[in-house]
Coordinates of C-alpha atoms in Angstrom, one line a residue:
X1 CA 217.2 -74.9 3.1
X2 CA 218.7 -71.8 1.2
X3 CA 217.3 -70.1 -1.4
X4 CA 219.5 -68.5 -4.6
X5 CA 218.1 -65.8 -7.3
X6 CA 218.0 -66.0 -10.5
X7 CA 220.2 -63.4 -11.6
X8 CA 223.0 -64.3 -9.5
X9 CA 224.1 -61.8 -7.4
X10 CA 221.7 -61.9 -4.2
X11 CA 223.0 -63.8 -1.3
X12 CA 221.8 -67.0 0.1
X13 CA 219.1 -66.8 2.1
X14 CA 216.4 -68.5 3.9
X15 CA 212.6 -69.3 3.9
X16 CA 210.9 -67.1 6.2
X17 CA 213.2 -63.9 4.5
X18 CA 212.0 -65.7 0.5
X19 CA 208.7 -65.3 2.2
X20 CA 209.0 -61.8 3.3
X21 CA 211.0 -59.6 0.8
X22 CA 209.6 -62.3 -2.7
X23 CA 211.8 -60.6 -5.2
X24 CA 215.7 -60.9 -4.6
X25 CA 217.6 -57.5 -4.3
X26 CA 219.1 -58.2 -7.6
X27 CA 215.9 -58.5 -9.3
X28 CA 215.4 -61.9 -9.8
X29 CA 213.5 -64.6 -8.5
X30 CA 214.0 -66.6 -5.9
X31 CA 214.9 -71.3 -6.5
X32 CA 215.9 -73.4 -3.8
X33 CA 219.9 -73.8 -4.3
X34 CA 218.7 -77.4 -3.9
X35 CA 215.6 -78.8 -4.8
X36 CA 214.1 -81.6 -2.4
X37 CA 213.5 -85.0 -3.5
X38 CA 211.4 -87.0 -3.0
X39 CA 211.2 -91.5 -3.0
X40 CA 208.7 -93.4 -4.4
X41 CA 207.2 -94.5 -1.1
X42 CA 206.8 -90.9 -0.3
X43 CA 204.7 -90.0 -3.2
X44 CA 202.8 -93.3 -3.2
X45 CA 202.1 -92.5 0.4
X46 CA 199.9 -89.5 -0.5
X47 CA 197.4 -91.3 -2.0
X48 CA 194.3 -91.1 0.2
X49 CA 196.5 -88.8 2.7
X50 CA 193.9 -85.5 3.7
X51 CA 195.5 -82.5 1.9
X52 CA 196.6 -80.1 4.4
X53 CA 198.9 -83.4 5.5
X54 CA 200.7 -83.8 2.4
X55 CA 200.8 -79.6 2.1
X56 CA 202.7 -79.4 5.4
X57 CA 204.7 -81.9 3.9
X58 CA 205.9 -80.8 1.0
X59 CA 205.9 -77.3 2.2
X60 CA 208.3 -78.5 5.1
X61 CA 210.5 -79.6 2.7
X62 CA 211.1 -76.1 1.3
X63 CA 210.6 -74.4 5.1
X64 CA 213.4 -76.6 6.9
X65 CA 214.0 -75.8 10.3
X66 CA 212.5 -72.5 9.9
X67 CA 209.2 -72.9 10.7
X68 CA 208.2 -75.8 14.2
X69 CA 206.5 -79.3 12.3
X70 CA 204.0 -78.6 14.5
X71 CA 203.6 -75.2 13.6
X72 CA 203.1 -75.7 10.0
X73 CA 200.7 -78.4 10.5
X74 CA 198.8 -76.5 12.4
X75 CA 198.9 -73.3 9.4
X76 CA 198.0 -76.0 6.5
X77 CA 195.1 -76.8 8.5
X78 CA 193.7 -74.0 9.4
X79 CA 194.2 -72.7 5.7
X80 CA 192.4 -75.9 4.2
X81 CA 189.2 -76.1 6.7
X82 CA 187.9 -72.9 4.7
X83 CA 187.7 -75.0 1.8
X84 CA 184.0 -76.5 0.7
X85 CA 184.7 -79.6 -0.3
X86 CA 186.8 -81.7 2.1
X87 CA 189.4 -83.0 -0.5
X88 CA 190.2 -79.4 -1.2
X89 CA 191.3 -80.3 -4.8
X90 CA 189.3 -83.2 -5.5
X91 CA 189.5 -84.7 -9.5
X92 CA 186.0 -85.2 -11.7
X93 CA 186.6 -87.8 -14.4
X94 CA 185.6 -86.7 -18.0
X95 CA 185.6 -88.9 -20.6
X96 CA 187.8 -91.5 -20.6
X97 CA 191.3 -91.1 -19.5
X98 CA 191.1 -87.5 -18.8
X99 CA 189.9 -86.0 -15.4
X100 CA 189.5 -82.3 -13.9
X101 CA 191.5 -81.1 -11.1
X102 CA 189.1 -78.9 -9.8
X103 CA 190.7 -76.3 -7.7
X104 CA 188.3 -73.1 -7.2
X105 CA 186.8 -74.7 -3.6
X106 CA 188.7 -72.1 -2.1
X107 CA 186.9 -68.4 0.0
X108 CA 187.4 -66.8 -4.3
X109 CA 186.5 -69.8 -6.1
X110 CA 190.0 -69.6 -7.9
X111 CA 192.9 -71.7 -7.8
X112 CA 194.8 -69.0 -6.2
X113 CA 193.0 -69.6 -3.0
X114 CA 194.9 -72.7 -2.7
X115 CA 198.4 -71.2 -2.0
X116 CA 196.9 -67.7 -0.7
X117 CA 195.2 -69.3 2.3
X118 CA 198.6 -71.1 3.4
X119 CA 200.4 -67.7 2.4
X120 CA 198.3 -65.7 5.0
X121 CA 199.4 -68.0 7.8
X122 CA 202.4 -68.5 6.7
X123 CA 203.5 -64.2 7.3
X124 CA 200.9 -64.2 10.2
X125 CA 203.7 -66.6 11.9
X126 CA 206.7 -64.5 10.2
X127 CA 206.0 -61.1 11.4
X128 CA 205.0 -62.0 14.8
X129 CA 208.0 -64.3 15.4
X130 CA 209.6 -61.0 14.2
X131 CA 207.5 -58.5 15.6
X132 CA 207.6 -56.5 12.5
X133 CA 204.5 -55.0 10.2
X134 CA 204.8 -54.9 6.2
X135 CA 202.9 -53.3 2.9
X136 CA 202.1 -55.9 0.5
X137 CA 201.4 -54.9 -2.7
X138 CA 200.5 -57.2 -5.5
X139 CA 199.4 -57.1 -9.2
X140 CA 196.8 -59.2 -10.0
X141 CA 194.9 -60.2 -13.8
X142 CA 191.8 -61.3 -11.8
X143 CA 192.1 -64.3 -9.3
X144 CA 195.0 -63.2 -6.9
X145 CA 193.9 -59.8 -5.6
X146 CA 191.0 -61.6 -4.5
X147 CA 192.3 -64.5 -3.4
X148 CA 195.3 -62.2 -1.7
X149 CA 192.2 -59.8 0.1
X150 CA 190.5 -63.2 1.3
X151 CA 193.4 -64.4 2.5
X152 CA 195.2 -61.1 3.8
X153 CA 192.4 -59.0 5.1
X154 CA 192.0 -58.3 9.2
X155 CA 195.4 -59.9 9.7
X156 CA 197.5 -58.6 12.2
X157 CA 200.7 -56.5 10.6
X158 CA 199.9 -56.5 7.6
X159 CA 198.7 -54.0 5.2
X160 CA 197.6 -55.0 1.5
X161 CA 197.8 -53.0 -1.8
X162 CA 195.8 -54.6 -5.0
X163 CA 196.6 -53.3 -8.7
X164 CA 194.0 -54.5 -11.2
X165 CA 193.4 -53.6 -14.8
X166 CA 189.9 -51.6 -14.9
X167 CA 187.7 -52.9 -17.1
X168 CA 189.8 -56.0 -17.8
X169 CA 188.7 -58.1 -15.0
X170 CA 184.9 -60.4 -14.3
X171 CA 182.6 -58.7 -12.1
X172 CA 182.7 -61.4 -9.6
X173 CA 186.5 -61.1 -9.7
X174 CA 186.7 -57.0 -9.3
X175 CA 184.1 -57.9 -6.3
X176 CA 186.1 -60.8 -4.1
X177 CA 188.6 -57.6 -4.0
X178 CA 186.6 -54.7 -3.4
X179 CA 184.2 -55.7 -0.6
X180 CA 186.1 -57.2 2.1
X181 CA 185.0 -53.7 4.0
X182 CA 188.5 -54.2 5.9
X183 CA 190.9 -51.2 6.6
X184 CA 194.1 -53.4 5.9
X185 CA 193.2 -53.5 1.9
X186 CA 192.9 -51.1 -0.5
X187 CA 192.0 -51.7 -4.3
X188 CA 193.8 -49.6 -7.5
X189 CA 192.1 -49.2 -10.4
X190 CA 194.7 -49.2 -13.1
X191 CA 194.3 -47.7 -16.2
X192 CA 195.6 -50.2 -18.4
X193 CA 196.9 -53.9 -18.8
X194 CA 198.1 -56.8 -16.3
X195 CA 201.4 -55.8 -17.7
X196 CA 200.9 -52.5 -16.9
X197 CA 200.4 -53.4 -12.9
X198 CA 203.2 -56.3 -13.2
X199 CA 205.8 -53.5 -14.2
X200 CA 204.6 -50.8 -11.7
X201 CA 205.0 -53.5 -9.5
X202 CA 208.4 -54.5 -10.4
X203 CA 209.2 -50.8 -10.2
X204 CA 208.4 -50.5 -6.6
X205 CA 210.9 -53.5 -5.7
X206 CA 213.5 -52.3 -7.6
X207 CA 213.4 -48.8 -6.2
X208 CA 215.1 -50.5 -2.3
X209 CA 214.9 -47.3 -0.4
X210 CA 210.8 -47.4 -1.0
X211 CA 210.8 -50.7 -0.6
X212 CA 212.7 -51.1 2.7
X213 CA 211.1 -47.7 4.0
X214 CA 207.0 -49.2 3.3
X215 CA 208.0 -52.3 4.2
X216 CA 207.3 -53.9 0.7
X217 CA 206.5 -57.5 0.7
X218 CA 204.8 -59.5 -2.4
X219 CA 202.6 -62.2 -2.8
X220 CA 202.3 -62.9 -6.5
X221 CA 204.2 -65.9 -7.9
X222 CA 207.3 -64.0 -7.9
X223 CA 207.0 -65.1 -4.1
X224 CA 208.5 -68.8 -4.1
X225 CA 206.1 -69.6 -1.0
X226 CA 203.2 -69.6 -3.7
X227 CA 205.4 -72.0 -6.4
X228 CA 205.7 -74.8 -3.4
X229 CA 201.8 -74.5 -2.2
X230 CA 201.3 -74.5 -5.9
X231 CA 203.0 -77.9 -5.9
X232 CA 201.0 -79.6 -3.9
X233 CA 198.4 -80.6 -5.8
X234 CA 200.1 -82.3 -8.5
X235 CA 201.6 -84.3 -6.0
X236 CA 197.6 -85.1 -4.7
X237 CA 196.4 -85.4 -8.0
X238 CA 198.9 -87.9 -9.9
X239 CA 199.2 -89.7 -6.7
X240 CA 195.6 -90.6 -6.4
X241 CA 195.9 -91.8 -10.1
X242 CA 198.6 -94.2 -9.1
X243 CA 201.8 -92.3 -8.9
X244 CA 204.4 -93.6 -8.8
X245 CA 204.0 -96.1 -10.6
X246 CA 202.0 -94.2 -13.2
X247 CA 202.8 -91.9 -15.0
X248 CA 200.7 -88.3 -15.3
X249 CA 200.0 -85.7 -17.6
X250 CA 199.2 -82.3 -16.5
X251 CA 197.2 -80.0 -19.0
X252 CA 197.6 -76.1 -17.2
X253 CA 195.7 -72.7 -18.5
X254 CA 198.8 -70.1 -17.7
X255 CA 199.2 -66.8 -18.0
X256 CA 202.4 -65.6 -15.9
X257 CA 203.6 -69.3 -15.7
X258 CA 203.9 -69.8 -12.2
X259 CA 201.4 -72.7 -12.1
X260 CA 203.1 -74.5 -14.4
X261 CA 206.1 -73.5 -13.0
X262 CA 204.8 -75.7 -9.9
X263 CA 204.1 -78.3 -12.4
X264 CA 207.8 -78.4 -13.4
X265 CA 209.1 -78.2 -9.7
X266 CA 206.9 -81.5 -8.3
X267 CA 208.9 -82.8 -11.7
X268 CA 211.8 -82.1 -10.0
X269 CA 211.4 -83.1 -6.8
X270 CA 210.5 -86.6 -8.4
X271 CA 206.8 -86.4 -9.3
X272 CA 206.7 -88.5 -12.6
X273 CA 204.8 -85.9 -14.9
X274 CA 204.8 -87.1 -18.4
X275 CA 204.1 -84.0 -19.9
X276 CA 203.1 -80.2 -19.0
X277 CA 201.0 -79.0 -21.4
X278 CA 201.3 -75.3 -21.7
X279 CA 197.7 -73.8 -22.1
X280 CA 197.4 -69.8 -23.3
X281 CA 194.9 -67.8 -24.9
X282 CA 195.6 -65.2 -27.9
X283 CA 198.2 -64.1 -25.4
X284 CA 200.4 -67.1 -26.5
X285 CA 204.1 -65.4 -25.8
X286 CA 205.0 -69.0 -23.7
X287 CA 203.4 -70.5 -26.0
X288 CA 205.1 -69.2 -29.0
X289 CA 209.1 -69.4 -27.1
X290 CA 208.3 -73.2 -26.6
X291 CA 207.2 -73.8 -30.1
X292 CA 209.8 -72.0 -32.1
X293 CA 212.3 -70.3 -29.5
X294 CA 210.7 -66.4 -30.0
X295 CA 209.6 -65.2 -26.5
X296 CA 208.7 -61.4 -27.6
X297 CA 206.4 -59.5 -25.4
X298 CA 203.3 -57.9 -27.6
X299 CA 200.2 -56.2 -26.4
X300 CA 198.0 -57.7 -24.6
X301 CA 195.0 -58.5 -25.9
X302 CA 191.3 -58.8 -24.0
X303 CA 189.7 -62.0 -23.9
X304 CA 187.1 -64.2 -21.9
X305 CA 189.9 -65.7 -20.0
X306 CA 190.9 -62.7 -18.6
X307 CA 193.4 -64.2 -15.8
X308 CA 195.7 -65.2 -19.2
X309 CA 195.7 -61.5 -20.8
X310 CA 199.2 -61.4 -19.8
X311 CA 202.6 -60.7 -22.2
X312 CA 205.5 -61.0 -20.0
X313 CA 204.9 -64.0 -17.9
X314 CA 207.4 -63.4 -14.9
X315 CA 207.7 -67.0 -13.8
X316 CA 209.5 -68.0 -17.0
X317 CA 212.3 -66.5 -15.8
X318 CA 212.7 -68.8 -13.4
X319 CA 212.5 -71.9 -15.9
X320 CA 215.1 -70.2 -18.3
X321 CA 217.7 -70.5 -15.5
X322 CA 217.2 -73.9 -14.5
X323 CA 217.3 -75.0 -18.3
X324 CA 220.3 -72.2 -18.5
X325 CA 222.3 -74.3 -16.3
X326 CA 221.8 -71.8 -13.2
X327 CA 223.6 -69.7 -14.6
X328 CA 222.7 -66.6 -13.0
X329 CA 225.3 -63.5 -15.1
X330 CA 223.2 -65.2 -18.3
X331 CA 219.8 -64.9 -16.7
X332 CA 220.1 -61.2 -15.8
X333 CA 221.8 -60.4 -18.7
X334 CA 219.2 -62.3 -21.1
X335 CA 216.1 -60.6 -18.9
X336 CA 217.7 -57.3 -18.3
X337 CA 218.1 -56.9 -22.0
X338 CA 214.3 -58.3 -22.4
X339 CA 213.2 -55.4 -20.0
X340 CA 214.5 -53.0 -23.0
X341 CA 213.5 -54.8 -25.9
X342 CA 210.9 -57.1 -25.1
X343 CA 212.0 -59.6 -27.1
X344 CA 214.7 -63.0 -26.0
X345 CA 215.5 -66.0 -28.6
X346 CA 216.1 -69.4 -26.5
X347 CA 218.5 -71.3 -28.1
X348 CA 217.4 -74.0 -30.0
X349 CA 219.2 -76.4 -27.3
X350 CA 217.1 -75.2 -24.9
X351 CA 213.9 -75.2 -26.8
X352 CA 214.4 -78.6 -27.4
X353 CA 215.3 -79.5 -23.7
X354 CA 212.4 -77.4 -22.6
X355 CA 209.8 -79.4 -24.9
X356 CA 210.9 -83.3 -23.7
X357 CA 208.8 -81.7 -20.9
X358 CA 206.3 -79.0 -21.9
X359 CA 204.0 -78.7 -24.9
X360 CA 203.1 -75.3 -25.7
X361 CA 199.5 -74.6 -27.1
X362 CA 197.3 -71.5 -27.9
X363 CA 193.4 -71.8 -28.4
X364 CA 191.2 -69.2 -29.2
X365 CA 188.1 -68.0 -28.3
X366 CA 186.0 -70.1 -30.7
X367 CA 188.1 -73.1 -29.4
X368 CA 187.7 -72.7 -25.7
X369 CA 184.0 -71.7 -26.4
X370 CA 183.6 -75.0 -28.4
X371 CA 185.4 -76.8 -25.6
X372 CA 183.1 -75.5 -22.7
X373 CA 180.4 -76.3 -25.0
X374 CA 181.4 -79.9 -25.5
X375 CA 182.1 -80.5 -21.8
X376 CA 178.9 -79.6 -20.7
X377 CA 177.4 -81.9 -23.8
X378 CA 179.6 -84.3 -23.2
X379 CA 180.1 -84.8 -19.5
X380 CA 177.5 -82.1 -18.1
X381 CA 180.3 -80.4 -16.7
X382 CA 180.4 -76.6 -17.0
X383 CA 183.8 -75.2 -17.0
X384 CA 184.9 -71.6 -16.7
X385 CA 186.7 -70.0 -19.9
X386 CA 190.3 -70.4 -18.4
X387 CA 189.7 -74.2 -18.1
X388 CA 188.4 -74.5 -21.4
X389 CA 191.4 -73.0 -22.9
X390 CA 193.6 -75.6 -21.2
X391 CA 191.0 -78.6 -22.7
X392 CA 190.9 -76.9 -26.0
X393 CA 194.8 -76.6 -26.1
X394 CA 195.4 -80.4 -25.2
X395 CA 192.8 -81.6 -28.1
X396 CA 195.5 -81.8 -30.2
X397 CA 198.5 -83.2 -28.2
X398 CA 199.4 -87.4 -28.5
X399 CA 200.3 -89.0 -25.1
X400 CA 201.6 -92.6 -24.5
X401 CA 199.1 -95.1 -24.5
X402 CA 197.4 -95.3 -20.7
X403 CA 198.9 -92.3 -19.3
X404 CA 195.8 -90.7 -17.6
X405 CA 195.3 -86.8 -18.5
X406 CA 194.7 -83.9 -15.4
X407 CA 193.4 -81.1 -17.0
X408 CA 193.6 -78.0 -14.0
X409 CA 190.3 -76.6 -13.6
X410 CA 191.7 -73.3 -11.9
X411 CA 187.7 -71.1 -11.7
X412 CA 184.5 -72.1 -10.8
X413 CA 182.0 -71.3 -14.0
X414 CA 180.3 -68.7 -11.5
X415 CA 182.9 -66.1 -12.1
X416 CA 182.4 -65.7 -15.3
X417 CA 178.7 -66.5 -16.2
X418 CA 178.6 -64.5 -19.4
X419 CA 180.9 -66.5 -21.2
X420 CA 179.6 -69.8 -20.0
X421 CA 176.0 -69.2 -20.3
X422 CA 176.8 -68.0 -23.9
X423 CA 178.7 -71.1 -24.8
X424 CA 176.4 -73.9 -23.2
X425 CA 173.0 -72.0 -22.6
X426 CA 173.5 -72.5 -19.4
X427 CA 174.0 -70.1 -16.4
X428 CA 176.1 -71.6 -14.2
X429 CA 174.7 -72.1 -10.0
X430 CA 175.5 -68.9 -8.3
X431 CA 177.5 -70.3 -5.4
X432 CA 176.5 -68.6 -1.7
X433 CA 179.9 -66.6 -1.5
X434 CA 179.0 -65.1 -4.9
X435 CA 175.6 -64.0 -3.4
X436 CA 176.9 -62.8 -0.7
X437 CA 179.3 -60.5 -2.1
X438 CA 176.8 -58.9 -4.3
X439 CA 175.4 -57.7 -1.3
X440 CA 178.4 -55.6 -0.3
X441 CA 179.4 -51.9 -0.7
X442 CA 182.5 -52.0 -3.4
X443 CA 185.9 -49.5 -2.3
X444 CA 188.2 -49.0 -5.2
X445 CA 190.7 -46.4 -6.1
X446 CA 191.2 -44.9 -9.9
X447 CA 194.7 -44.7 -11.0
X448 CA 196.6 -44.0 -13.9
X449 CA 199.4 -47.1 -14.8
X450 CA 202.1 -44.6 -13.1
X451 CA 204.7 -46.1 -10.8
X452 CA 205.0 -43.0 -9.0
X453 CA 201.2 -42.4 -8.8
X454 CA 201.4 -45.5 -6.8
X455 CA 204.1 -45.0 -4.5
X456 CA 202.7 -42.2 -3.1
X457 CA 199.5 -43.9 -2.6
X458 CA 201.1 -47.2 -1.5
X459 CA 203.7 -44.6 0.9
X460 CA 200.9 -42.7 2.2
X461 CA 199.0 -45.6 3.0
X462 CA 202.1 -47.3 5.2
X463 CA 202.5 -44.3 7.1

């Protein structure tokens, strides 16, 4: 299996090195140059199969000979015994016809926990088999410094750098990042947006003489490891529903697009995914380019889904090059020039394209109150302000008769107990890894939203 960038002019290359360096040298993203497929019997075949089975094989798929069957097995199963409920992603039916993919069982109670805890294998087995150490650095709008310090902390070779907007982020989220107590992770405190760390970020990969000399590695969903964990669970999910023969919808709160991103690649590989609804908050830029082509970056604004405060939403680039016809010379050239003017018009060819697929939706924060509200009246179930957005959003969107509706539940209420409790009067079960972590001494570093404020700290800290 080789992997291709978006932009075109990064050679091939193969799993374990996608893993490891997660932006291309040319900037882009890393796609398979073939995506897998998948037959009917396989998917129907993952119905009632334990999880970490059908994760090694998907993942497998996407590895190749790189990483020993055996090997990976072993990896998804270690990753998914830290889960607390045994199905790891297990679905809770809500009405008629619509269900919740609940997926915050994880060590952070976040979605992000599902990929993460595969991710931290998965470079445990890369470096040694290399014997090399690296800096991960990653950018994070709540849920994926945590789940990255769950997943990354005490591991051998590996040293982990986590940018977070101050002030922008839950308690409980800041907290799952600041009090692992281990000396592989340190927390920044940026002052300023998601975007703000996303670029810094960006910043540091683009600059290759830092990069190579700190080791740089990334595990945000610009690493293409996260997109195929990602994909797992749609795979679970529509196949427990009768897949293939039935047909799913998907209904996915997103921010930076990657996990609807792995939405559209199960599509690919065969998964039949009737639609992808497109979830956002006020921050409704995806939104807005699949409704009426304008993707134009504005400033992000705060809201109780904090995880979706985000205004460039880096996984979109790798959509616009499949729908592009792979053409990588137009991807750079349409993202390079976004990079300068924050704005890109899709063509209305590929808008139209784009929406036989995806449904883009925005719901405010009256909606997505109203929706946790009427869960919990509903069904009794209390949903965190990131999943309410997504049930809010698909309110309004007409599916086929009989094809069932997965709505991605991607927190557990606990992590934001303000917002719930104010919506349903109800404060949500404090779980014992919430507890426990308020126990904890915090370690956090203040720094201004500088890229070269943070390569010093990120240099001195390799060294």
């Amino acid at each position: 299996m080789r992997y291709i960038s978006t932009r075109g002019a990064a050679p091939p290359a193969g799993f374990l090195d996608v893993l490891l360096a997660g932006l291309a040298p040319d900037g882009g993203l890393y796609v398979p140059q073939d995506w897998p497929a998948l037959t009917p019997g396989e998917i129907a075949a993952f119905a009632g199969a334990p999880y970490a089975q059908v994760a090694a094989d998907i993942l497998g798929r996407f590895a190749g000979d790189e990483i020993p069957p055996a090997e990976l097995a072993a990896i998804c199963a270690r990753a998914y015994s830290t889960f607390t409920d045994p199905a790891v992603a297990p679905q809770r039916q809500i009405g008629s016809g619509r269900w919740l993919l609940e997926l915050f069982h994880g060590r952070t109670l976040a979605f992000k926990d599902v990929a993460m805890q595969v991710l931290g294998g998965l470079f445990e087995h890369a470096l040694a088999r290399r014997g090399r150490t690296m800096t991960i650095v990653c950018a994070t709008s709540g849920d994926t410094g945590g789940a990255a310090a769950a997943a990354f902390a005490g591991r051998a070779g590996v040293r982990l750098v986590i940018l977070y907007p101050e002030g922008r982020i839950s308690e409980v989220q800041r907290r799952f990042m600041t009090t692992t107590g281990a000396g592989n992770v340190r927390c920044l405190a940026v002052a300023g947006d998601f975007d703000d760390c996303q670029a810094i970020l960006k910043t540091l990969f683009a600059d290759q003489a830092f990069a190579r000399q700190t080791s740089l590695a990334a595990v945000n969903s610009i690493n293409f490891a996260r997109i195929a964990a990602q994909s797992v669970y749609y795979f679970t999910a529509a196949a427990a529903l009768g897949a293939p023969k039935q047909r799913v919808a998907f209904a996915v709160p997103t921010g930076n697009f990657g996990d609807v991103f792995a939405g559209w690649a199960a599509r690919r590989m065969g998964l039949p995914i009737e639609r992808l609804i497109v979830a956002t908050n006020a921050n409704d830029i995806v939104a807005r380019a699949l409704v009426d082509g304008d993707y134009r970056r504005a400033a992000a604004v705060a809201t109780s889904s904090p995880a979706m405060d985000i205004q460039v939403a880096s996984n979109f680039e790798r959509l616009w090059f499949e729908y592009a016809g792979r053409d990588g010379a137009a991807t750079a050239a349409a993202f390079e020039a976004f990079a300068g003017s924050g704005a890109l018009r899709l063509s209305d060819a590929m808008r139209r394209a784009m929406n036989e697929v995806f449904t883009g939706v925005s719901a405010g924060e009256a909606a997505a109150a109203a929706a946790m509200a009427n869960a919990f009246a509903q069904d009794g179930a209390l949903v965190d302000p990131h999943t309410a957005v997504a049930l809010a959003g698909a309110e309004g969107v007409a599916l086929p008769r009989g094809v069932p509706l997965v709505v991605l539940a991607t927190a557990h209420p606990a992590k934001f107990p303000d917002a719930v409790a104010v919506a349903t009067g109800t404060i949500p079960p404090v779980p014992p890894a919430v507890a426990a972590m308020a126990r904890r001494p915090e370690r956090s570093d203040r720094m201004p939203a500088d890229a070269e404020a943070v390569k010093a700290y990120v240099r001195e800290f390799a060294e």
